[in-house]
Each structure stands twice: as C-alpha cells, then as structure tokens.
C-alpha cells in the first residue's frame, strides 16, 4: 500500500497496480456468486482455448488505451447530459459489489440517464455479464425491443 500511496495517480503503473491489488483482494468477484457465475468462472480457468488466448495478451493493448484515454480521472457527466438532451438512449449495468463505482456514483448516473435504463444488480461485481448473466441478457433484450 505504501508504494501505491506514493504513485502518480494519473500513471499507467498506478492504474495497473490498483487493478492487480483489487483483483488480489476479491474486488472483482461477488461475495456470494450464483451457481451460474461459479460455472462460468470455472470454465475460464479450465478451457484450454481461453487460456491460450489470455496468455497471449501483451502490455501493448492496455498501454495504448492508457495513452489515449484518461480513464483514471475522466468525468463524462456533461457528455452524458449532452447525449441525453439530444435524445440518445443511454443504458447502464452495474454490480452492487463493483469496487470501482460507489453507490453514489451509480445513483448520480441514474439521475442523468433515467431509472428505466440503469440496472444495479445484487450479487454482482465488475463483470456483470458473468456474475449475473441471466439478468444481463434480460436487460439487453428489454432495451433493444
């Protein structure tokens, strides 16, 4: 933690270290995953094709993203308000156990985009499409109609 506290918060190293630290401390997995989520996560650990592609990831992708996006300090509030004012539908799915977004942030987003276009799911962390796959699919089906 001492190293993290002394890092430049706008650096790739800081965001990478935060991500790794969060993963090691279980911030990306729900405390009570569903049986479906357990099965999907188990597949990720045992599927040789997935393992093969995951092991081929390089540092270039995240580094390129970091160089072109200020995602550790970005505030898109005004952009979202502008899009909403233009009549653009905005949808959002968040897990209540996602360590990246506080309940306050999610509720502020809901005020901007509307209650019907935001789902805030129980027993769900950052990977909504895994942790609550059924609810994820239901939400998409509902919103694309």
Backbone as a chain_set.jsonl record, in Angstrom:
{"seq": "XXXXXXXXXXXXXXXXXXXXXXXXXXXXXXXXXXXXXXXXXXXXXXXXXXXXXXXXXXXXXXXXXXXXXXXXXXXXXXXXXXXXXXXXXXXXXXXXXXXXXXXXXXXXXXXXXXXXXXXXXXXXXXXXXXXXXXXXXXXXXXXXX", "coords": {"N": [[0.823, -1.188, 0.0], [2.009, 1.203, 0.648], [3.645, 1.773, -1.529], [1.685, 2.218, -3.506], [0.363, 4.466, -2.473], [2.245, 6.437, -2.93], [2.439, 6.783, -5.626], [2.053, 8.292, -8.911], [-1.141, 9.234, -9.573], [-2.22, 9.439, -12.077], [-0.928, 7.722, -13.743], [-0.055, 4.89, -15.825], [1.123, 2.814, -14.453], [0.112, 3.178, -11.869], [-2.683, 2.745, -12.242], [-2.587, 0.107, -13.161], [-1.427, -1.212, -10.977], [-3.367, -0.721, -9.031], [-5.504, -2.139, -10.144], [-4.473, -4.774, -10.11], [-4.096, -5.101, -7.353], [-6.731, -4.817, -6.463], [-7.906, -7.065, -7.682], [-6.52, -9.149, -6.373], [-7.575, -8.876, -3.883], [-10.175, -9.605, -4.118], [-12.054, -7.788, -5.191], [-13.289, -7.875, -7.623], [-15.028, -9.918, -7.755], [-18.135, -11.263, -6.763], [-19.35, -11.553, -3.367], [-21.066, -13.64, -2.856], [-21.31, -15.551, -5.24], [-23.479, -16.625, -7.907], [-24.58, -19.958, -8.83], [-24.415, -20.249, -11.56], [-22.56, -18.216, -12.242], [-20.304, -19.21, -10.885], [-19.835, -21.498, -12.396], [-19.218, -20.396, -14.922], [-16.874, -18.908, -14.322], [-15.259, -21.064, -13.563], [-15.002, -22.352, -15.996], [-13.432, -20.499, -17.376], [-11.007, -20.908, -16.081], [-10.329, -23.48, -16.814], [-10.692, -23.989, -19.543], [-8.901, -24.696, -22.344], [-8.584, -23.278, -24.766], [-9.424, -20.669, -24.137], [-7.51, -20.104, -22.17], [-5.217, -20.201, -23.714], [-5.53, -17.94, -25.441], [-5.727, -15.879, -23.543], [-3.2, -15.985, -22.39], [-1.695, -14.922, -24.376], [-1.97, -12.236, -24.321], [-0.655, -8.977, -24.416], [1.289, -6.241, -23.089], [0.891, -4.096, -24.674], [-1.759, -3.47, -25.54], [-3.302, -2.508, -23.192], [-1.528, -0.401, -22.578], [-1.673, 1.22, -24.864], [-4.366, 1.94, -24.721], [-4.34, 3.388, -22.308], [-2.641, 5.513, -23.006], [-4.245, 6.945, -24.724], [-6.592, 7.511, -23.447], [-7.926, 9.041, -20.544], [-8.762, 7.455, -18.319], [-8.57, 7.092, -15.586], [-9.133, 9.436, -14.396], [-11.24, 10.61, -15.654], [-14.216, 12.465, -16.36], [-17.309, 12.078, -17.402], [-19.742, 13.278, -17.123], [-20.946, 15.69, -18.174], [-20.888, 15.074, -20.898], [-22.645, 12.888, -20.983], [-25.031, 14.154, -20.17], [-25.353, 15.908, -22.332], [-25.688, 14.079, -24.464], [-28.059, 12.835, -23.622], [-29.785, 15.032, -23.709], [-29.935, 15.321, -26.431], [-31.542, 13.273, -27.077], [-30.523, 10.712, -27.129], [-30.544, 7.359, -26.254], [-29.328, 5.965, -23.286], [-27.824, 3.318, -21.667], [-27.162, 1.373, -18.742], [-25.405, -0.99, -16.762], [-24.62, -2.137, -13.611], [-22.805, -3.722, -10.998], [-23.578, -4.217, -7.61], [-21.484, -4.84, -5.994], [-19.242, -3.914, -7.175], [-16.122, -2.698, -6.974], [-15.155, -0.452, -8.239], [-17.014, 1.555, -8.653], [-18.923, 3.684, -6.699], [-21.977, 3.547, -4.764], [-23.105, 6.058, -4.721], [-22.044, 7.238, -7.077], [-23.281, 5.635, -9.017], [-25.974, 6.215, -8.525], [-26.001, 8.933, -9.124], [-25.507, 8.791, -11.851], [-27.845, 7.493, -12.604], [-29.709, 9.514, -12.176], [-29.153, 11.107, -14.329], [-29.454, 9.475, -16.68], [-31.822, 8.08, -16.298], [-34.189, 6.027, -14.523], [-35.237, 3.707, -15.709], [-33.349, 2.843, -17.481], [-31.111, 1.965, -16.245], [-29.595, -0.606, -14.474], [-28.938, -1.938, -11.333], [-27.331, -4.339, -9.894], [-27.705, -6.99, -7.508], [-25.459, -9.288, -5.795], [-23.305, -9.134, -7.551], [-20.42, -8.089, -9.249], [-17.835, -6.392, -10.92], [-17.863, -7.675, -13.407], [-20.51, -7.888, -14.859], [-21.74, -9.326, -16.914], [-20.944, -11.892, -16.412], [-21.264, -12.419, -13.648], [-24.002, -12.015, -13.202], [-25.348, -13.24, -15.427], [-27.838, -14.03, -16.55], [-29.551, -11.899, -15.843], [-28.199, -9.863, -17.119], [-28.525, -10.555, -19.839], [-31.353, -10.479, -19.992], [-31.768, -7.754, -19.531], [-30.534, -6.574, -21.787], [-32.164, -7.663, -23.811], [-34.629, -6.489, -23.135], [-34.051, -3.768, -23.475], [-33.377, -3.534, -26.204], [-35.688, -3.901, -27.612]], "CA": [[0.0, 0.0, 0.0], [2.889, 2.366, 0.701], [4.043, 2.061, -2.896], [0.513, 2.755, -4.178], [0.099, 5.814, -1.951], [3.252, 7.375, -3.417], [2.488, 6.767, -7.093], [1.3, 9.282, -9.678], [-2.463, 8.64, -9.779], [-2.575, 9.501, -13.497], [0.011, 6.891, -14.499], [-0.435, 3.521, -16.161], [1.594, 1.963, -13.375], [-0.839, 3.321, -10.767], [-3.933, 2.058, -12.565], [-2.291, -1.322, -13.236], [-1.21, -1.702, -9.619], [-4.69, -0.703, -8.37], [-6.261, -3.246, -10.709], [-3.914, -6.028, -9.588], [-4.387, -5.129, -5.922], [-8.175, -5.065, -6.325], [-8.161, -8.469, -8.034], [-5.975, -9.999, -5.313], [-8.407, -8.734, -2.697], [-11.534, -10.052, -4.404], [-12.965, -6.697, -5.512], [-13.932, -8.115, -8.913], [-15.885, -11.095, -7.65], [-19.156, -11.077, -5.729], [-19.126, -12.346, -2.16], [-21.891, -14.847, -2.968], [-21.601, -15.75, -6.666], [-24.5, -17.616, -8.25], [-24.03, -21.213, -9.376], [-24.098, -19.968, -12.961], [-21.3, -17.469, -12.267], [-19.23, -20.137, -10.496], [-19.584, -22.364, -13.543], [-18.539, -19.607, -15.966], [-15.504, -18.651, -13.856], [-14.532, -22.339, -13.615], [-14.69, -22.577, -17.414], [-12.291, -19.643, -17.706], [-9.779, -21.482, -15.517], [-10.028, -24.812, -17.336], [-10.817, -24.059, -21.001], [-7.559, -24.518, -22.906], [-8.608, -22.244, -25.797], [-9.441, -19.381, -23.431], [-6.21, -19.954, -21.531], [-4.252, -19.918, -24.776], [-5.669, -16.551, -25.877], [-5.432, -14.998, -22.414], [-1.757, -15.966, -22.167], [-1.074, -14.182, -25.472], [-2.163, -10.798, -24.128], [0.577, -8.24, -24.185], [1.167, -4.965, -22.395], [0.647, -3.055, -25.669], [-3.164, -3.071, -25.563], [-3.597, -1.592, -22.087], [-0.705, 0.8, -22.671], [-2.266, 2.056, -25.911], [-5.604, 2.502, -24.179], [-3.985, 4.383, -21.306], [-2.065, 6.689, -23.674], [-5.276, 7.673, -25.459], [-7.738, 7.76, -22.571], [-7.592, 9.399, -19.16], [-9.864, 6.812, -17.625], [-8.472, 7.118, -14.121], [-9.562, 10.74, -13.906], [-12.192, 11.145, -16.617], [-15.558, 12.775, -15.895], [-18.16, 12.152, -18.587], [-21.066, 13.74, -16.719], [-21.509, 16.641, -19.137], [-21.1, 14.351, -22.155], [-23.872, 12.107, -20.826], [-26.144, 15.112, -20.172], [-25.497, 16.386, -23.711], [-26.277, 12.993, -25.25], [-29.442, 12.675, -23.177], [-30.513, 16.192, -24.232], [-30.12, 15.083, -27.869], [-32.465, 12.157, -27.236], [-29.807, 9.442, -27.25], [-30.79, 6.434, -25.146], [-28.11, 5.52, -22.623], [-28.131, 2.191, -20.798], [-26.042, 1.046, -17.856], [-25.497, -2.133, -15.86], [-23.581, -2.111, -12.589], [-22.923, -4.64, -9.88], [-23.509, -3.523, -6.316], [-20.212, -5.167, -5.349], [-18.156, -3.438, -8.026], [-15.285, -1.8, -6.197], [-14.754, 0.729, -8.994], [-18.05, 2.588, -8.652], [-19.673, 3.766, -5.459], [-23.425, 3.666, -4.928], [-23.373, 7.47, -5.03], [-21.77, 7.451, -8.499], [-24.314, 4.96, -9.801], [-27.227, 6.969, -8.354], [-25.853, 10.167, -9.899], [-25.708, 8.404, -13.244], [-29.269, 7.197, -12.768], [-30.395, 10.812, -12.282], [-28.904, 11.637, -15.673], [-29.957, 8.641, -17.785], [-33.164, 7.596, -16.0], [-34.293, 4.797, -13.737], [-35.564, 2.552, -16.545], [-32.224, 2.455, -18.343], [-29.985, 1.58, -15.398], [-29.819, -1.748, -13.572], [-27.927, -2.017, -10.282], [-27.611, -5.73, -9.566], [-27.191, -7.666, -6.319], [-24.577, -10.447, -6.015], [-22.662, -8.851, -8.825], [-19.281, -7.195, -9.145], [-17.492, -5.64, -12.128], [-18.177, -8.454, -14.616], [-21.961, -8.103, -14.821], [-22.089, -10.339, -17.913], [-20.63, -13.201, -15.841], [-21.823, -12.556, -12.303], [-25.465, -12.088, -13.313], [-25.512, -13.382, -16.873], [-29.248, -14.075, -16.915], [-30.07, -10.53, -15.735], [-27.522, -9.118, -18.175], [-29.206, -10.862, -21.104], [-32.715, -9.938, -19.892], [-31.685, -6.295, -19.676], [-30.272, -6.283, -23.194], [-33.374, -7.988, -24.572], [-35.615, -5.48, -22.823], [-33.658, -2.457, -24.002], [-33.285, -3.485, -27.677], [-37.03, -4.025, -28.209]], "C": [[0.871, 1.256, 0.0], [3.32, 2.768, -0.7], [2.902, 2.731, -3.652], [0.247, 4.202, -3.75], [1.067, 6.853, -2.493], [3.334, 7.447, -4.939], [1.699, 7.92, -7.696], [-0.04, 8.656, -10.053], [-2.932, 8.711, -11.234], [-1.666, 8.633, -14.36], [-0.574, 5.504, -14.79], [-0.025, 2.57, -15.043], [0.624, 2.003, -12.189], [-2.118, 2.541, -11.052], [-3.727, 0.55, -12.637], [-2.135, -1.924, -11.845], [-2.534, -1.749, -8.857], [-5.529, -1.894, -8.835], [-5.775, -4.573, -10.127], [-4.231, -6.174, -8.097], [-5.866, -5.441, -5.687], [-8.506, -6.519, -6.636], [-7.7, -9.406, -6.924], [-6.839, -9.962, -4.06], [-9.879, -9.026, -2.964], [-12.526, -8.968, -4.762], [-13.676, -6.884, -6.853], [-14.768, -9.381, -8.918], [-16.897, -10.869, -6.542], [-18.883, -11.98, -4.533], [-19.921, -13.642, -2.189], [-22.263, -15.067, -4.438], [-22.682, -16.82, -6.87], [-23.827, -18.878, -8.775], [-23.628, -21.021, -10.833], [-22.769, -19.235, -13.073], [-20.121, -18.369, -11.896], [-18.84, -21.023, -11.667], [-18.817, -21.624, -14.643], [-17.099, -19.328, -15.565], [-14.66, -19.928, -13.898], [-14.123, -22.659, -15.051], [-13.488, -21.743, -17.835], [-10.975, -20.244, -17.218], [-9.379, -22.791, -16.182], [-10.08, -24.927, -18.854], [-9.471, -23.74, -21.647], [-7.521, -23.436, -23.986], [-8.61, -20.854, -25.157], [-8.094, -19.096, -22.786], [-5.153, -19.58, -22.553], [-4.32, -18.454, -25.186], [-5.342, -15.568, -24.755], [-3.933, -14.889, -22.182], [-1.027, -15.192, -23.26], [-1.244, -12.667, -25.343], [-0.819, -10.144, -23.839], [0.26, -6.937, -23.456], [0.761, -3.85, -23.36], [-0.798, -2.57, -25.69], [-3.514, -2.112, -24.438], [-2.785, -0.292, -22.157], [-1.256, 1.753, -23.722], [-3.555, 2.705, -25.45], [-5.277, 3.632, -23.207], [-3.455, 5.656, -21.952], [-3.128, 7.55, -24.334], [-6.509, 8.005, -24.631], [-7.255, 8.103, -21.174], [-8.631, 8.773, -18.24], [-9.724, 6.777, -16.111], [-8.96, 8.442, -13.557], [-10.625, 11.374, -14.804], [-13.555, 11.385, -15.964], [-16.429, 13.008, -17.128], [-19.557, 12.693, -18.292], [-21.679, 14.669, -17.756], [-21.773, 15.982, -20.487], [-22.406, 13.561, -22.108], [-25.096, 13.015, -20.852], [-26.407, 15.623, -21.584], [-26.139, 15.324, -24.596], [-27.753, 12.804, -24.903], [-30.311, 13.811, -23.718], [-30.788, 16.048, -25.731], [-31.05, 13.906, -28.137], [-31.802, 10.802, -27.416], [-30.123, 8.587, -26.016], [-29.458, 5.931, -24.605], [-28.511, 4.446, -21.618], [-26.908, 1.859, -19.949], [-26.388, -0.143, -16.972], [-24.324, -2.068, -14.892], [-23.864, -3.181, -11.553], [-22.759, -3.884, -8.574], [-22.208, -3.804, -5.572], [-19.012, -4.779, -6.208], [-17.363, -2.404, -7.242], [-14.854, -0.546, -6.935], [-15.749, 1.872, -8.891], [-18.822, 2.54, -7.345], [-21.164, 3.841, -5.761], [-23.789, 5.098, -5.301], [-23.135, 7.764, -6.512], [-22.861, 6.835, -9.369], [-25.637, 5.727, -9.709], [-27.168, 8.31, -9.089], [-26.037, 9.893, -11.388], [-27.181, 8.148, -13.525], [-30.084, 8.487, -12.904], [-30.259, 11.389, -13.684], [-29.616, 10.806, -16.734], [-31.357, 8.103, -17.546], [-33.158, 6.241, -15.322], [-34.512, 3.559, -14.603], [-34.411, 2.066, -17.41], [-30.963, 2.124, -17.549], [-30.414, 0.433, -14.501], [-28.636, -1.827, -12.629], [-28.158, -3.344, -9.579], [-26.933, -6.237, -8.293], [-26.303, -8.843, -6.723], [-23.82, -10.319, -7.328], [-21.548, -7.835, -8.602], [-19.073, -6.491, -10.481], [-17.906, -6.361, -13.415], [-19.653, -8.861, -14.614], [-22.366, -9.247, -15.752], [-21.742, -11.756, -17.459], [-21.394, -13.396, -14.533], [-23.346, -12.697, -12.298], [-25.835, -12.192, -14.794], [-26.98, -13.373, -17.306], [-29.864, -12.672, -16.893], [-29.458, -9.622, -16.798], [-28.255, -9.314, -19.504], [-30.633, -10.317, -21.105], [-32.723, -8.424, -20.111], [-31.464, -5.907, -21.128], [-31.51, -6.535, -24.043], [-34.459, -6.937, -24.368], [-35.298, -4.152, -23.501], [-33.616, -2.41, -25.526], [-34.637, -3.62, -28.362], [-37.54, -2.707, -28.697]], "O": [[0.495, 2.267, -0.594], [3.36, 3.953, -1.029], [3.125, 3.71, -4.365], [-0.058, 5.055, -4.584], [0.741, 8.04, -2.515], [4.219, 8.112, -5.478], [0.788, 8.458, -7.067], [-0.076, 7.657, -10.771], [-3.943, 8.102, -11.583], [-1.637, 8.791, -15.58], [-1.465, 5.025, -14.089], [-0.751, 1.628, -14.728], [0.351, 0.971, -11.576], [-2.583, 1.771, -10.213], [-4.599, -0.211, -12.218], [-2.645, -3.009, -11.566], [-2.795, -2.701, -8.122], [-6.176, -2.566, -8.032], [-6.583, -5.399, -9.701], [-4.593, -7.259, -7.641], [-6.206, -6.238, -4.813], [-9.302, -7.138, -5.929], [-8.407, -10.35, -6.573], [-6.835, -10.905, -3.268], [-10.734, -8.728, -2.129], [-13.732, -9.189, -4.654], [-14.581, -6.116, -7.179], [-15.17, -9.859, -9.978], [-16.55, -10.337, -5.487], [-18.266, -13.037, -4.666], [-19.496, -14.641, -1.608], [-23.397, -14.803, -4.838], [-22.78, -17.782, -6.109], [-22.645, -18.865, -9.12], [-22.62, -21.565, -11.284], [-21.936, -19.59, -13.907], [-19.062, -18.298, -12.52], [-17.657, -21.271, -11.902], [-17.878, -22.169, -15.225], [-16.191, -19.492, -16.38], [-13.477, -19.876, -14.233], [-13.032, -23.175, -15.293], [-12.622, -22.223, -18.567], [-9.945, -20.101, -17.876], [-8.213, -23.179, -16.122], [-9.549, -25.892, -19.404], [-8.964, -22.628, -21.507], [-6.514, -22.739, -24.109], [-7.876, -19.967, -25.593], [-7.595, -17.972, -22.851], [-4.293, -18.74, -22.288], [-3.287, -17.788, -25.273], [-4.737, -14.526, -25.006], [-3.44, -13.822, -21.819], [0.14, -14.841, -23.09], [-0.722, -11.907, -26.159], [0.024, -10.683, -23.122], [-0.902, -6.593, -23.244], [0.335, -2.78, -22.926], [-1.039, -1.372, -25.843], [-3.98, -1.004, -24.703], [-3.293, 0.782, -21.835], [-1.303, 2.963, -23.499], [-3.814, 3.871, -25.744], [-5.871, 4.708, -23.278], [-3.776, 6.758, -21.506], [-2.939, 8.757, -24.489], [-7.386, 8.728, -25.103], [-6.287, 7.523, -20.682], [-9.298, 9.47, -17.476], [-10.69, 6.456, -15.419], [-9.179, 8.553, -12.35], [-10.872, 12.576, -14.704], [-13.994, 10.603, -15.12], [-16.293, 14.023, -17.81], [-20.455, 12.576, -19.125], [-22.817, 14.459, -18.175], [-22.765, 16.291, -21.147], [-23.178, 13.562, -23.067], [-26.096, 12.682, -21.487], [-27.562, 15.755, -21.989], [-27.031, 15.629, -25.387], [-28.59, 12.633, -25.789], [-31.444, 13.579, -24.139], [-31.767, 16.594, -26.238], [-31.319, 13.576, -29.293], [-32.459, 9.841, -27.817], [-29.985, 9.042, -24.881], [-28.577, 5.525, -25.362], [-29.424, 4.643, -20.818], [-25.769, 2.04, -20.379], [-27.516, -0.279, -16.498], [-23.171, -1.958, -15.309], [-25.017, -3.503, -11.269], [-21.898, -3.012, -8.454], [-21.864, -3.093, -4.629], [-17.901, -5.261, -5.989], [-17.89, -1.35, -6.889], [-14.249, 0.341, -6.334], [-15.371, 3.036, -9.026], [-19.313, 1.488, -6.936], [-21.563, 4.161, -6.881], [-24.688, 5.32, -6.113], [-23.934, 8.461, -7.138], [-23.309, 7.444, -10.34], [-26.34, 5.871, -10.71], [-28.18, 8.77, -9.618], [-26.656, 10.685, -12.097], [-27.698, 8.546, -14.569], [-31.045, 8.534, -13.672], [-31.155, 12.082, -14.165], [-30.305, 11.356, -17.593], [-32.026, 7.704, -18.5], [-32.256, 5.425, -15.516], [-34.026, 2.478, -14.271], [-34.49, 0.992, -18.007], [-29.875, 2.016, -18.116], [-31.458, 0.49, -13.852], [-27.482, -1.789, -13.054], [-29.072, -3.468, -8.763], [-25.763, -5.959, -8.033], [-26.384, -9.334, -7.849], [-23.713, -11.268, -8.104], [-21.708, -6.859, -7.869], [-20.036, -6.044, -11.104], [-18.261, -5.715, -14.401], [-19.992, -10.025, -14.397], [-23.239, -10.046, -15.412], [-22.203, -12.724, -18.064], [-22.077, -14.401, -14.338], [-23.904, -13.423, -11.475], [-26.541, -11.342, -15.334], [-27.322, -12.77, -18.324], [-30.603, -12.298, -17.803], [-30.121, -8.722, -17.314], [-28.564, -8.347, -20.2], [-31.079, -9.755, -22.105], [-33.593, -7.893, -20.801], [-32.132, -5.01, -21.643], [-31.864, -5.718, -24.893], [-35.13, -6.54, -25.321], [-36.19, -3.495, -24.038], [-33.802, -1.336, -26.099], [-34.723, -3.466, -29.58], [-38.65, -2.632, -29.225]]}, "num_chains": 1, "name": "protein.A"}
